Amino acid sequence: MPATRSRSQRMLVWTALIATTIISLFPMYWLFVNAFTAIRGTPPLTPLLWPEWSLDNFGRLLGGTKNYTNWMINSLLVAGGVTSFHMIFDTLSGYAFAKKQFPGRDLMFWLVISTLMVPIHVTLAPLFIISNQFKLLDTLWALILPGTAQVFGIFLMRQYIQTLPGELIDAARIDGCGEFGVFWNVILPLCKPAIAALAIFTFVRNWNEFLWPVIALNRPQNYTLTVGVANLQGEFMTDYGIIFAGASLAAIPMIVFFLVFQNYFLEGVRMGAVKG
């Protein structure tokens, strides 16, 4: 009887997991099916389950939109640049808050953490004014420089570095390492899992960022992919075929990125759950 109940429970769990997977993946499947179906105008109300396999949408997208390659390069530069800055500054800040002793350290840390409660929409107006004063608007620097550090990244790295034994740092100092040597030779190698998880989260978030780029960028050649694809829709008529093609091409790098680094991604989710 217990064996039958256990088998029934496993079947119930597997059924729920399969149903959840299908529901979660169907929007992505529907996106690619419509991208490979010749659509000139409004897509059919009933979702297609199988495409008629046409590259018409991609041909019209790449042939009629000269800036699509620029949008892809801009997104790579912004996401890659912001991720690089995060890996440096978040790790340095996390190390300082975790292992260094200075007056007001804990108060400063919790003040930094408290900024998580501030909605991003509140910061848009000051960010726009500051970017305008520094002549950064309509440049990629307006997207990269404000994102050089992030509170969540500082918190994640601080929590991880706190678990590292202080004896390793003391031993490095006895061997003659200065502060930078300790950070470079001891802290950084031990933080590779946390840095990898932080890099994945940061890259994915900035690749998909839309609100601030659509405010900061004006010229089409400077758009990122999310802004460029959103601007593919016309004023009086929307060509959904081109939009589906653009959105599917924009999703491919993230799918490949996730498949290659999925172990680090899952480790990052687990780390955030445990440390948080």
PDB file of C-alpha atoms in Angstrom:
ATOM      1  CA  MET A   1       0.000   0.000   0.000  1.00  0.00           C
ATOM      2  CA  PRO A   2       2.777   2.511   0.856  1.00  0.00           C
ATOM      3  CA  ALA A   3       4.547   1.608  -2.427  1.00  0.00           C
ATOM      4  CA  THR A   4       1.331   2.255  -4.408  1.00  0.00           C
ATOM      5  CA  ARG A   5       0.809   5.565  -2.623  1.00  0.00           C
ATOM      6  CA  SER A   6       4.413   6.564  -3.275  1.00  0.00           C
ATOM      7  CA  ARG A   7       4.061   5.687  -6.981  1.00  0.00           C
ATOM      8  CA  SER A   8       0.854   7.717  -7.184  1.00  0.00           C
ATOM      9  CA  GLN A   9       2.532  10.688  -5.531  1.00  0.00           C
ATOM     10  CA  ARG A  10       5.448  10.509  -7.969  1.00  0.00           C
ATOM     11  CA  MET A  11       3.031  10.344 -10.906  1.00  0.00           C
ATOM     12  CA  LEU A  12       1.186  13.372  -9.546  1.00  0.00           C
ATOM     13  CA  VAL A  13       4.424  15.309  -9.124  1.00  0.00           C
ATOM     14  CA  TRP A  14       5.646  14.372 -12.619  1.00  0.00           C
ATOM     15  CA  THR A  15       2.292  15.353 -14.129  1.00  0.00           C
ATOM     16  CA  ALA A  16       2.409  18.732 -12.411  1.00  0.00           C
ATOM     17  CA  LEU A  17       6.015  19.304 -13.500  1.00  0.00           C
ATOM     18  CA  ILE A  18       5.304  18.381 -17.131  1.00  0.00           C
ATOM     19  CA  ALA A  19       2.208  20.600 -17.229  1.00  0.00           C
ATOM     20  CA  THR A  20       4.146  23.514 -15.698  1.00  0.00           C
ATOM     21  CA  THR A  21       6.978  23.021 -18.218  1.00  0.00           C
ATOM     22  CA  ILE A  22       4.594  23.033 -21.175  1.00  0.00           C
ATOM     23  CA  ILE A  23       2.800  26.146 -19.943  1.00  0.00           C
ATOM     24  CA  SER A  24       6.120  27.927 -19.293  1.00  0.00           C
ATOM     25  CA  LEU A  25       7.673  27.055 -22.655  1.00  0.00           C
ATOM     26  CA  PHE A  26       4.602  27.605 -24.831  1.00  0.00           C
ATOM     27  CA  PRO A  27       5.082  31.414 -25.220  1.00  0.00           C
ATOM     28  CA  MET A  28       8.642  30.825 -26.436  1.00  0.00           C
ATOM     29  CA  TYR A  29       7.450  28.061 -28.776  1.00  0.00           C
ATOM     30  CA  TRP A  30       4.675  30.315 -30.100  1.00  0.00           C
ATOM     31  CA  LEU A  31       7.234  33.095 -30.693  1.00  0.00           C
ATOM     32  CA  PHE A  32       9.485  30.898 -32.848  1.00  0.00           C
ATOM     33  CA  VAL A  33       6.548  29.302 -34.711  1.00  0.00           C
ATOM     34  CA  ASN A  34       5.257  32.738 -35.712  1.00  0.00           C
ATOM     35  CA  ALA A  35       8.788  33.885 -36.571  1.00  0.00           C
ATOM     36  CA  PHE A  36       9.091  31.046 -39.126  1.00  0.00           C
ATOM     37  CA  THR A  37       5.580  31.612 -40.541  1.00  0.00           C
ATOM     38  CA  ALA A  38       5.074  34.201 -43.292  1.00  0.00           C
ATOM     39  CA  ILE A  39       2.951  36.851 -41.524  1.00  0.00           C
ATOM     40  CA  ARG A  40       2.325  40.236 -43.123  1.00  0.00           C
ATOM     41  CA  GLY A  41       0.091  42.046 -40.682  1.00  0.00           C
ATOM     42  CA  THR A  42      -1.848  40.628 -37.751  1.00  0.00           C
ATOM     43  CA  PRO A  43      -1.082  37.030 -36.726  1.00  0.00           C
ATOM     44  CA  PRO A  44      -3.971  34.521 -36.534  1.00  0.00           C
ATOM     45  CA  LEU A  45      -5.889  34.575 -33.264  1.00  0.00           C
ATOM     46  CA  THR A  46      -5.516  30.812 -32.885  1.00  0.00           C
ATOM     47  CA  PRO A  47      -1.880  30.008 -32.121  1.00  0.00           C
ATOM     48  CA  LEU A  48      -0.231  27.906 -34.817  1.00  0.00           C
ATOM     49  CA  LEU A  49       1.089  24.608 -33.533  1.00  0.00           C
ATOM     50  CA  TRP A  50       3.403  24.039 -36.496  1.00  0.00           C
ATOM     51  CA  PRO A  51       4.929  26.638 -38.859  1.00  0.00           C
ATOM     52  CA  GLU A  52       4.837  26.587 -42.641  1.00  0.00           C
ATOM     53  CA  TRP A  53       8.600  27.121 -42.501  1.00  0.00           C
ATOM     54  CA  SER A  54       9.266  30.396 -44.229  1.00  0.00           C
ATOM     55  CA  LEU A  55      12.191  32.792 -43.789  1.00  0.00           C
ATOM     56  CA  ASP A  56      10.126  35.673 -45.158  1.00  0.00           C
ATOM     57  CA  ASN A  57       9.981  37.486 -41.809  1.00  0.00           C
ATOM     58  CA  PHE A  58      13.740  37.257 -41.281  1.00  0.00           C
ATOM     59  CA  GLY A  59      14.431  38.402 -44.833  1.00  0.00           C
ATOM     60  CA  ARG A  60      12.222  41.457 -44.469  1.00  0.00           C
ATOM     61  CA  LEU A  61      13.690  42.196 -41.027  1.00  0.00           C
ATOM     62  CA  LEU A  62      17.345  42.028 -42.059  1.00  0.00           C
ATOM     63  CA  GLY A  63      16.695  43.550 -45.497  1.00  0.00           C
ATOM     64  CA  GLY A  64      14.534  46.425 -44.341  1.00  0.00           C
ATOM     65  CA  THR A  65      16.137  47.256 -41.005  1.00  0.00           C
ATOM     66  CA  LYS A  66      19.689  48.471 -41.522  1.00  0.00           C
ATOM     67  CA  ASN A  67      20.367  48.933 -37.823  1.00  0.00           C
ATOM     68  CA  TYR A  68      19.584  45.429 -36.536  1.00  0.00           C
ATOM     69  CA  THR A  69      23.296  44.477 -36.464  1.00  0.00           C
ATOM     70  CA  ASN A  70      24.034  47.718 -34.596  1.00  0.00           C
ATOM     71  CA  TRP A  71      21.340  46.873 -32.051  1.00  0.00           C
ATOM     72  CA  MET A  72      22.870  43.452 -31.454  1.00  0.00           C
ATOM     73  CA  ILE A  73      26.369  44.933 -31.031  1.00  0.00           C
ATOM     74  CA  ASN A  74      25.052  47.688 -28.732  1.00  0.00           C
ATOM     75  CA  SER A  75      23.303  45.137 -26.506  1.00  0.00           C
ATOM     76  CA  LEU A  76      26.481  43.056 -26.306  1.00  0.00           C
ATOM     77  CA  LEU A  77      28.570  46.138 -25.425  1.00  0.00           C
ATOM     78  CA  VAL A  78      26.138  47.330 -22.757  1.00  0.00           C
ATOM     79  CA  ALA A  79      25.505  43.932 -21.164  1.00  0.00           C
ATOM     80  CA  GLY A  80      29.202  42.974 -21.350  1.00  0.00           C
ATOM     81  CA  GLY A  81      30.430  46.347 -20.078  1.00  0.00           C
ATOM     82  CA  VAL A  82      28.043  46.500 -17.145  1.00  0.00           C
ATOM     83  CA  THR A  83      28.816  42.888 -16.228  1.00  0.00           C
ATOM     84  CA  SER A  84      32.570  43.588 -16.225  1.00  0.00           C
ATOM     85  CA  PHE A  85      32.145  46.616 -13.944  1.00  0.00           C
ATOM     86  CA  HIS A  86      29.905  44.605 -11.620  1.00  0.00           C
ATOM     87  CA  MET A  87      32.435  41.803 -11.275  1.00  0.00           C
ATOM     88  CA  ILE A  88      35.095  44.331 -10.204  1.00  0.00           C
ATOM     89  CA  PHE A  89      33.256  46.817  -8.003  1.00  0.00           C
ATOM     90  CA  ASP A  90      30.724  44.466  -6.394  1.00  0.00           C
ATOM     91  CA  THR A  91      33.501  42.062  -5.403  1.00  0.00           C
ATOM     92  CA  LEU A  92      35.658  44.882  -4.009  1.00  0.00           C
ATOM     93  CA  SER A  93      32.727  46.290  -2.029  1.00  0.00           C
ATOM     94  CA  GLY A  94      31.680  42.850  -0.809  1.00  0.00           C
ATOM     95  CA  TYR A  95      35.248  42.172   0.348  1.00  0.00           C
ATOM     96  CA  ALA A  96      35.418  45.482   2.225  1.00  0.00           C
ATOM     97  CA  PHE A  97      32.080  44.936   3.984  1.00  0.00           C
ATOM     98  CA  ALA A  98      32.894  41.305   4.808  1.00  0.00           C
ATOM     99  CA  LYS A  99      36.528  41.344   5.912  1.00  0.00           C
ATOM    100  CA  LYS A 100      37.708  44.910   6.503  1.00  0.00           C
ATOM    101  CA  GLN A 101      37.259  46.768   9.772  1.00  0.00           C
ATOM    102  CA  PHE A 102      36.421  50.488   9.624  1.00  0.00           C
ATOM    103  CA  PRO A 103      34.158  52.824  11.598  1.00  0.00           C
ATOM    104  CA  GLY A 104      30.491  52.639  10.635  1.00  0.00           C
ATOM    105  CA  ARG A 105      30.952  49.574   8.453  1.00  0.00           C
ATOM    106  CA  ASP A 106      27.720  47.836   9.436  1.00  0.00           C
ATOM    107  CA  LEU A 107      25.722  51.089   9.351  1.00  0.00           C
ATOM    108  CA  MET A 108      27.017  51.853   5.842  1.00  0.00           C
ATOM    109  CA  PHE A 109      26.208  48.339   4.684  1.00  0.00           C
ATOM    110  CA  TRP A 110      22.617  48.485   5.874  1.00  0.00           C
ATOM    111  CA  LEU A 111      22.227  51.978   4.401  1.00  0.00           C
ATOM    112  CA  VAL A 112      23.350  50.530   1.073  1.00  0.00           C
ATOM    113  CA  ILE A 113      20.964  47.598   1.465  1.00  0.00           C
ATOM    114  CA  SER A 114      18.097  49.952   2.305  1.00  0.00           C
ATOM    115  CA  THR A 115      18.315  51.434  -1.215  1.00  0.00           C
ATOM    116  CA  LEU A 116      16.813  48.157  -2.458  1.00  0.00           C
ATOM    117  CA  MET A 117      13.504  49.509  -1.181  1.00  0.00           C
ATOM    118  CA  VAL A 118      13.657  52.505  -3.541  1.00  0.00           C
ATOM    119  CA  PRO A 119      11.732  51.791  -6.771  1.00  0.00           C
ATOM    120  CA  ILE A 120      13.776  52.267  -9.920  1.00  0.00           C
ATOM    121  CA  HIS A 121      11.141  54.655 -11.280  1.00  0.00           C
ATOM    122  CA  VAL A 122      12.016  57.154  -8.533  1.00  0.00           C
ATOM    123  CA  THR A 123      15.605  57.365  -9.768  1.00  0.00           C
ATOM    124  CA  LEU A 124      14.795  57.911 -13.438  1.00  0.00           C
ATOM    125  CA  ALA A 125      14.348  61.703 -13.266  1.00  0.00           C
ATOM    126  CA  PRO A 126      17.628  62.393 -11.364  1.00  0.00           C
ATOM    127  CA  LEU A 127      19.425  59.893 -13.588  1.00  0.00           C
ATOM    128  CA  PHE A 128      18.155  61.662 -16.693  1.00  0.00           C
ATOM    129  CA  ILE A 129      19.222  65.101 -15.386  1.00  0.00           C
ATOM    130  CA  ILE A 130      22.699  63.895 -14.386  1.00  0.00           C
ATOM    131  CA  SER A 131      23.201  62.097 -17.708  1.00  0.00           C
ATOM    132  CA  ASN A 132      22.125  65.223 -19.565  1.00  0.00           C
ATOM    133  CA  GLN A 133      24.544  67.426 -17.612  1.00  0.00           C
ATOM    134  CA  PHE A 134      27.432  65.065 -18.413  1.00  0.00           C
ATOM    135  CA  LYS A 135      26.382  64.890 -22.113  1.00  0.00           C
ATOM    136  CA  LEU A 136      25.835  61.143 -21.885  1.00  0.00           C
ATOM    137  CA  LEU A 137      22.303  60.965 -23.271  1.00  0.00           C
ATOM    138  CA  ASP A 138      21.929  59.089 -26.551  1.00  0.00           C
ATOM    139  CA  THR A 139      25.234  57.292 -25.967  1.00  0.00           C
ATOM    140  CA  LEU A 140      25.908  53.800 -24.659  1.00  0.00           C
ATOM    141  CA  TRP A 141      27.775  55.315 -21.708  1.00  0.00           C
ATOM    142  CA  ALA A 142      24.404  56.479 -20.360  1.00  0.00           C
ATOM    143  CA  LEU A 143      23.493  52.796 -19.987  1.00  0.00           C
ATOM    144  CA  ILE A 144      26.886  51.498 -18.824  1.00  0.00           C
ATOM    145  CA  LEU A 145      28.112  54.045 -16.254  1.00  0.00           C
ATOM    146  CA  PRO A 146      24.988  54.121 -13.997  1.00  0.00           C
ATOM    147  CA  GLY A 147      25.217  50.330 -13.723  1.00  0.00           C
ATOM    148  CA  THR A 148      28.829  50.008 -12.586  1.00  0.00           C
ATOM    149  CA  ALA A 149      27.737  48.654  -9.180  1.00  0.00           C
ATOM    150  CA  GLN A 150      24.571  47.084  -7.848  1.00  0.00           C
ATOM    151  CA  VAL A 151      23.276  46.609  -4.331  1.00  0.00           C
ATOM    152  CA  PHE A 152      22.233  43.009  -4.909  1.00  0.00           C
ATOM    153  CA  GLY A 153      25.716  42.176  -6.230  1.00  0.00           C
ATOM    154  CA  ILE A 154      27.389  43.804  -3.218  1.00  0.00           C
ATOM    155  CA  PHE A 155      25.098  41.881  -0.872  1.00  0.00           C
ATOM    156  CA  LEU A 156      25.709  38.565  -2.673  1.00  0.00           C
ATOM    157  CA  MET A 157      29.497  38.956  -2.677  1.00  0.00           C
ATOM    158  CA  ARG A 158      29.587  40.149   0.931  1.00  0.00           C
ATOM    159  CA  GLN A 159      27.578  37.151   2.097  1.00  0.00           C
ATOM    160  CA  TYR A 160      29.807  34.752   0.151  1.00  0.00           C
ATOM    161  CA  ILE A 161      33.132  36.310   1.233  1.00  0.00           C
ATOM    162  CA  GLN A 162      32.008  36.195   4.870  1.00  0.00           C
ATOM    163  CA  THR A 163      32.090  32.393   4.653  1.00  0.00           C
ATOM    164  CA  LEU A 164      35.778  32.380   3.617  1.00  0.00           C
ATOM    165  CA  PRO A 165      38.158  31.654   6.514  1.00  0.00           C
ATOM    166  CA  GLY A 166      40.047  34.703   7.750  1.00  0.00           C
ATOM    167  CA  GLU A 167      43.129  32.520   8.394  1.00  0.00           C
ATOM    168  CA  LEU A 168      43.789  32.405   4.636  1.00  0.00           C
ATOM    169  CA  ILE A 169      43.951  36.211   4.510  1.00  0.00           C
ATOM    170  CA  ASP A 170      46.234  36.310   7.572  1.00  0.00           C
ATOM    171  CA  ALA A 171      48.513  33.681   6.019  1.00  0.00           C
ATOM    172  CA  ALA A 172      48.749  35.687   2.783  1.00  0.00           C
ATOM    173  CA  ARG A 173      49.708  38.820   4.735  1.00  0.00           C
ATOM    174  CA  ILE A 174      52.386  36.884   6.657  1.00  0.00           C
ATOM    175  CA  ASP A 175      53.755  35.739   3.270  1.00  0.00           C
ATOM    176  CA  GLY A 176      54.143  39.388   2.292  1.00  0.00           C
ATOM    177  CA  CYS A 177      50.983  40.074   0.271  1.00  0.00           C
ATOM    178  CA  GLY A 178      49.704  43.621   0.340  1.00  0.00           C
ATOM    179  CA  GLU A 179      45.991  44.456   0.337  1.00  0.00           C
ATOM    180  CA  PHE A 180      45.714  44.194  -3.430  1.00  0.00           C
ATOM    181  CA  GLY A 181      47.719  40.952  -3.414  1.00  0.00           C
ATOM    182  CA  VAL A 182      45.366  39.440  -0.842  1.00  0.00           C
ATOM    183  CA  PHE A 183      42.368  40.416  -2.933  1.00  0.00           C
ATOM    184  CA  TRP A 184      43.864  39.258  -6.238  1.00  0.00           C
ATOM    185  CA  ASN A 185      45.590  36.039  -5.107  1.00  0.00           C
ATOM    186  CA  VAL A 186      43.258  34.827  -2.338  1.00  0.00           C
ATOM    187  CA  ILE A 187      39.793  36.383  -2.523  1.00  0.00           C
ATOM    188  CA  LEU A 188      39.200  36.372  -6.276  1.00  0.00           C
ATOM    189  CA  PRO A 189      40.123  32.698  -6.900  1.00  0.00           C
ATOM    190  CA  LEU A 190      37.918  31.564  -4.012  1.00  0.00           C
ATOM    191  CA  CYS A 191      34.988  33.678  -5.226  1.00  0.00           C
ATOM    192  CA  LYS A 192      34.773  32.221  -8.742  1.00  0.00           C
ATOM    193  CA  PRO A 193      31.378  30.473  -8.180  1.00  0.00           C
ATOM    194  CA  ALA A 194      29.787  33.616  -6.739  1.00  0.00           C
ATOM    195  CA  ILE A 195      31.333  35.849  -9.418  1.00  0.00           C
ATOM    196  CA  ALA A 196      30.096  33.494 -12.158  1.00  0.00           C
ATOM    197  CA  ALA A 197      26.554  33.555 -10.756  1.00  0.00           C
ATOM    198  CA  LEU A 198      26.666  37.348 -10.410  1.00  0.00           C
ATOM    199  CA  ALA A 199      27.924  37.717 -13.983  1.00  0.00           C
ATOM    200  CA  ILE A 200      25.098  35.557 -15.364  1.00  0.00           C
ATOM    201  CA  PHE A 201      22.366  37.428 -13.488  1.00  0.00           C
ATOM    202  CA  THR A 202      23.840  40.810 -14.472  1.00  0.00           C
ATOM    203  CA  PHE A 203      24.311  39.956 -18.155  1.00  0.00           C
ATOM    204  CA  VAL A 204      20.787  38.562 -18.551  1.00  0.00           C
ATOM    205  CA  ARG A 205      19.178  41.509 -16.738  1.00  0.00           C
ATOM    206  CA  ASN A 206      21.027  44.119 -18.795  1.00  0.00           C
ATOM    207  CA  TRP A 207      20.411  42.266 -22.055  1.00  0.00           C
ATOM    208  CA  ASN A 208      16.673  42.470 -21.364  1.00  0.00           C
ATOM    209  CA  GLU A 209      16.713  46.021 -19.911  1.00  0.00           C
ATOM    210  CA  PHE A 210      14.157  48.255 -21.619  1.00  0.00           C
ATOM    211  CA  LEU A 211      12.902  51.172 -19.490  1.00  0.00           C
ATOM    212  CA  TRP A 212      16.078  53.243 -19.077  1.00  0.00           C
ATOM    213  CA  PRO A 213      17.426  52.563 -22.617  1.00  0.00           C
ATOM    214  CA  VAL A 214      14.148  53.704 -24.197  1.00  0.00           C
ATOM    215  CA  ILE A 215      14.427  56.980 -22.240  1.00  0.00           C
ATOM    216  CA  ALA A 216      18.158  57.584 -22.731  1.00  0.00           C
ATOM    217  CA  LEU A 217      18.531  56.695 -26.427  1.00  0.00           C
ATOM    218  CA  ASN A 218      17.140  58.716 -29.337  1.00  0.00           C
ATOM    219  CA  ARG A 219      18.925  57.784 -32.566  1.00  0.00           C
ATOM    220  CA  PRO A 220      17.966  54.401 -34.084  1.00  0.00           C
ATOM    221  CA  GLN A 221      21.602  53.398 -34.656  1.00  0.00           C
ATOM    222  CA  ASN A 222      22.217  53.683 -30.902  1.00  0.00           C
ATOM    223  CA  TYR A 223      19.259  51.510 -29.849  1.00  0.00           C
ATOM    224  CA  THR A 224      19.748  48.275 -27.966  1.00  0.00           C
ATOM    225  CA  LEU A 225      17.889  45.183 -29.155  1.00  0.00           C
ATOM    226  CA  THR A 226      14.945  45.580 -26.803  1.00  0.00           C
ATOM    227  CA  VAL A 227      14.385  49.205 -27.816  1.00  0.00           C
ATOM    228  CA  GLY A 228      14.966  48.494 -31.499  1.00  0.00           C
ATOM    229  CA  VAL A 229      12.522  45.572 -31.629  1.00  0.00           C
ATOM    230  CA  ALA A 230       9.886  47.637 -29.789  1.00  0.00           C
ATOM    231  CA  ASN A 231      10.270  50.379 -32.411  1.00  0.00           C
ATOM    232  CA  LEU A 232       9.654  47.986 -35.279  1.00  0.00           C
ATOM    233  CA  GLN A 233       5.921  48.489 -34.896  1.00  0.00           C
ATOM    234  CA  GLY A 234       4.497  51.149 -37.171  1.00  0.00           C
ATOM    235  CA  GLU A 235       2.275  54.107 -36.295  1.00  0.00           C
ATOM    236  CA  PHE A 236      -0.804  52.946 -38.218  1.00  0.00           C
ATOM    237  CA  MET A 237      -0.081  49.256 -38.857  1.00  0.00           C
ATOM    238  CA  THR A 238       2.127  46.770 -37.085  1.00  0.00           C
ATOM    239  CA  ASP A 239       4.023  44.112 -39.033  1.00  0.00           C
ATOM    240  CA  TYR A 240       3.989  41.361 -36.436  1.00  0.00           C
ATOM    241  CA  GLY A 241       6.012  39.030 -38.647  1.00  0.00           C
ATOM    242  CA  ILE A 242       9.063  41.303 -38.441  1.00  0.00           C
ATOM    243  CA  ILE A 243       8.566  41.773 -34.692  1.00  0.00           C
ATOM    244  CA  PHE A 244       8.389  38.002 -34.129  1.00  0.00           C
ATOM    245  CA  ALA A 245      11.558  37.537 -36.184  1.00  0.00           C
ATOM    246  CA  GLY A 246      13.399  40.289 -34.294  1.00  0.00           C
ATOM    247  CA  ALA A 247      12.304  39.021 -30.888  1.00  0.00           C
ATOM    248  CA  SER A 248      13.298  35.441 -31.715  1.00  0.00           C
ATOM    249  CA  LEU A 249      16.775  36.525 -32.884  1.00  0.00           C
ATOM    250  CA  ALA A 250      17.142  38.582 -29.696  1.00  0.00           C
ATOM    251  CA  ALA A 251      16.216  35.559 -27.570  1.00  0.00           C
ATOM    252  CA  ILE A 252      18.698  33.149 -29.179  1.00  0.00           C
ATOM    253  CA  PRO A 253      21.874  34.525 -27.482  1.00  0.00           C
ATOM    254  CA  MET A 254      20.198  34.282 -24.063  1.00  0.00           C
ATOM    255  CA  ILE A 255      19.062  30.702 -24.742  1.00  0.00           C
ATOM    256  CA  VAL A 256      22.606  29.702 -25.760  1.00  0.00           C
ATOM    257  CA  PHE A 257      24.011  31.627 -22.784  1.00  0.00           C
ATOM    258  CA  PHE A 258      21.693  29.772 -20.391  1.00  0.00           C
ATOM    259  CA  LEU A 259      22.418  26.341 -21.892  1.00  0.00           C
ATOM    260  CA  VAL A 260      26.198  26.869 -21.669  1.00  0.00           C
ATOM    261  CA  PHE A 261      26.197  28.281 -18.139  1.00  0.00           C
ATOM    262  CA  GLN A 262      23.119  26.571 -16.712  1.00  0.00           C
ATOM    263  CA  ASN A 263      25.092  24.913 -13.911  1.00  0.00           C
ATOM    264  CA  TYR A 264      26.385  28.294 -12.711  1.00  0.00           C
ATOM    265  CA  PHE A 265      22.897  29.760 -13.104  1.00  0.00           C
ATOM    266  CA  LEU A 266      21.309  27.065 -10.930  1.00  0.00           C
ATOM    267  CA  GLU A 267      24.169  27.422  -8.443  1.00  0.00           C
ATOM    268  CA  GLY A 268      23.467  31.146  -8.291  1.00  0.00           C
ATOM    269  CA  VAL A 269      19.777  30.562  -7.609  1.00  0.00           C
ATOM    270  CA  ARG A 270      20.636  28.087  -4.855  1.00  0.00           C
ATOM    271  CA  MET A 271      23.251  30.463  -3.422  1.00  0.00           C
ATOM    272  CA  GLY A 272      20.804  33.357  -3.350  1.00  0.00           C
ATOM    273  CA  ALA A 273      18.207  31.216  -1.610  1.00  0.00           C
ATOM    274  CA  VAL A 274      20.637  29.977   1.034  1.00  0.00           C
ATOM    275  CA  LYS A 275      22.452  33.281   1.621  1.00  0.00           C
ATOM    276  CA  GLY A 276      19.316  35.392   1.440  1.00  0.00           C
TER     277      GLY A 276
END
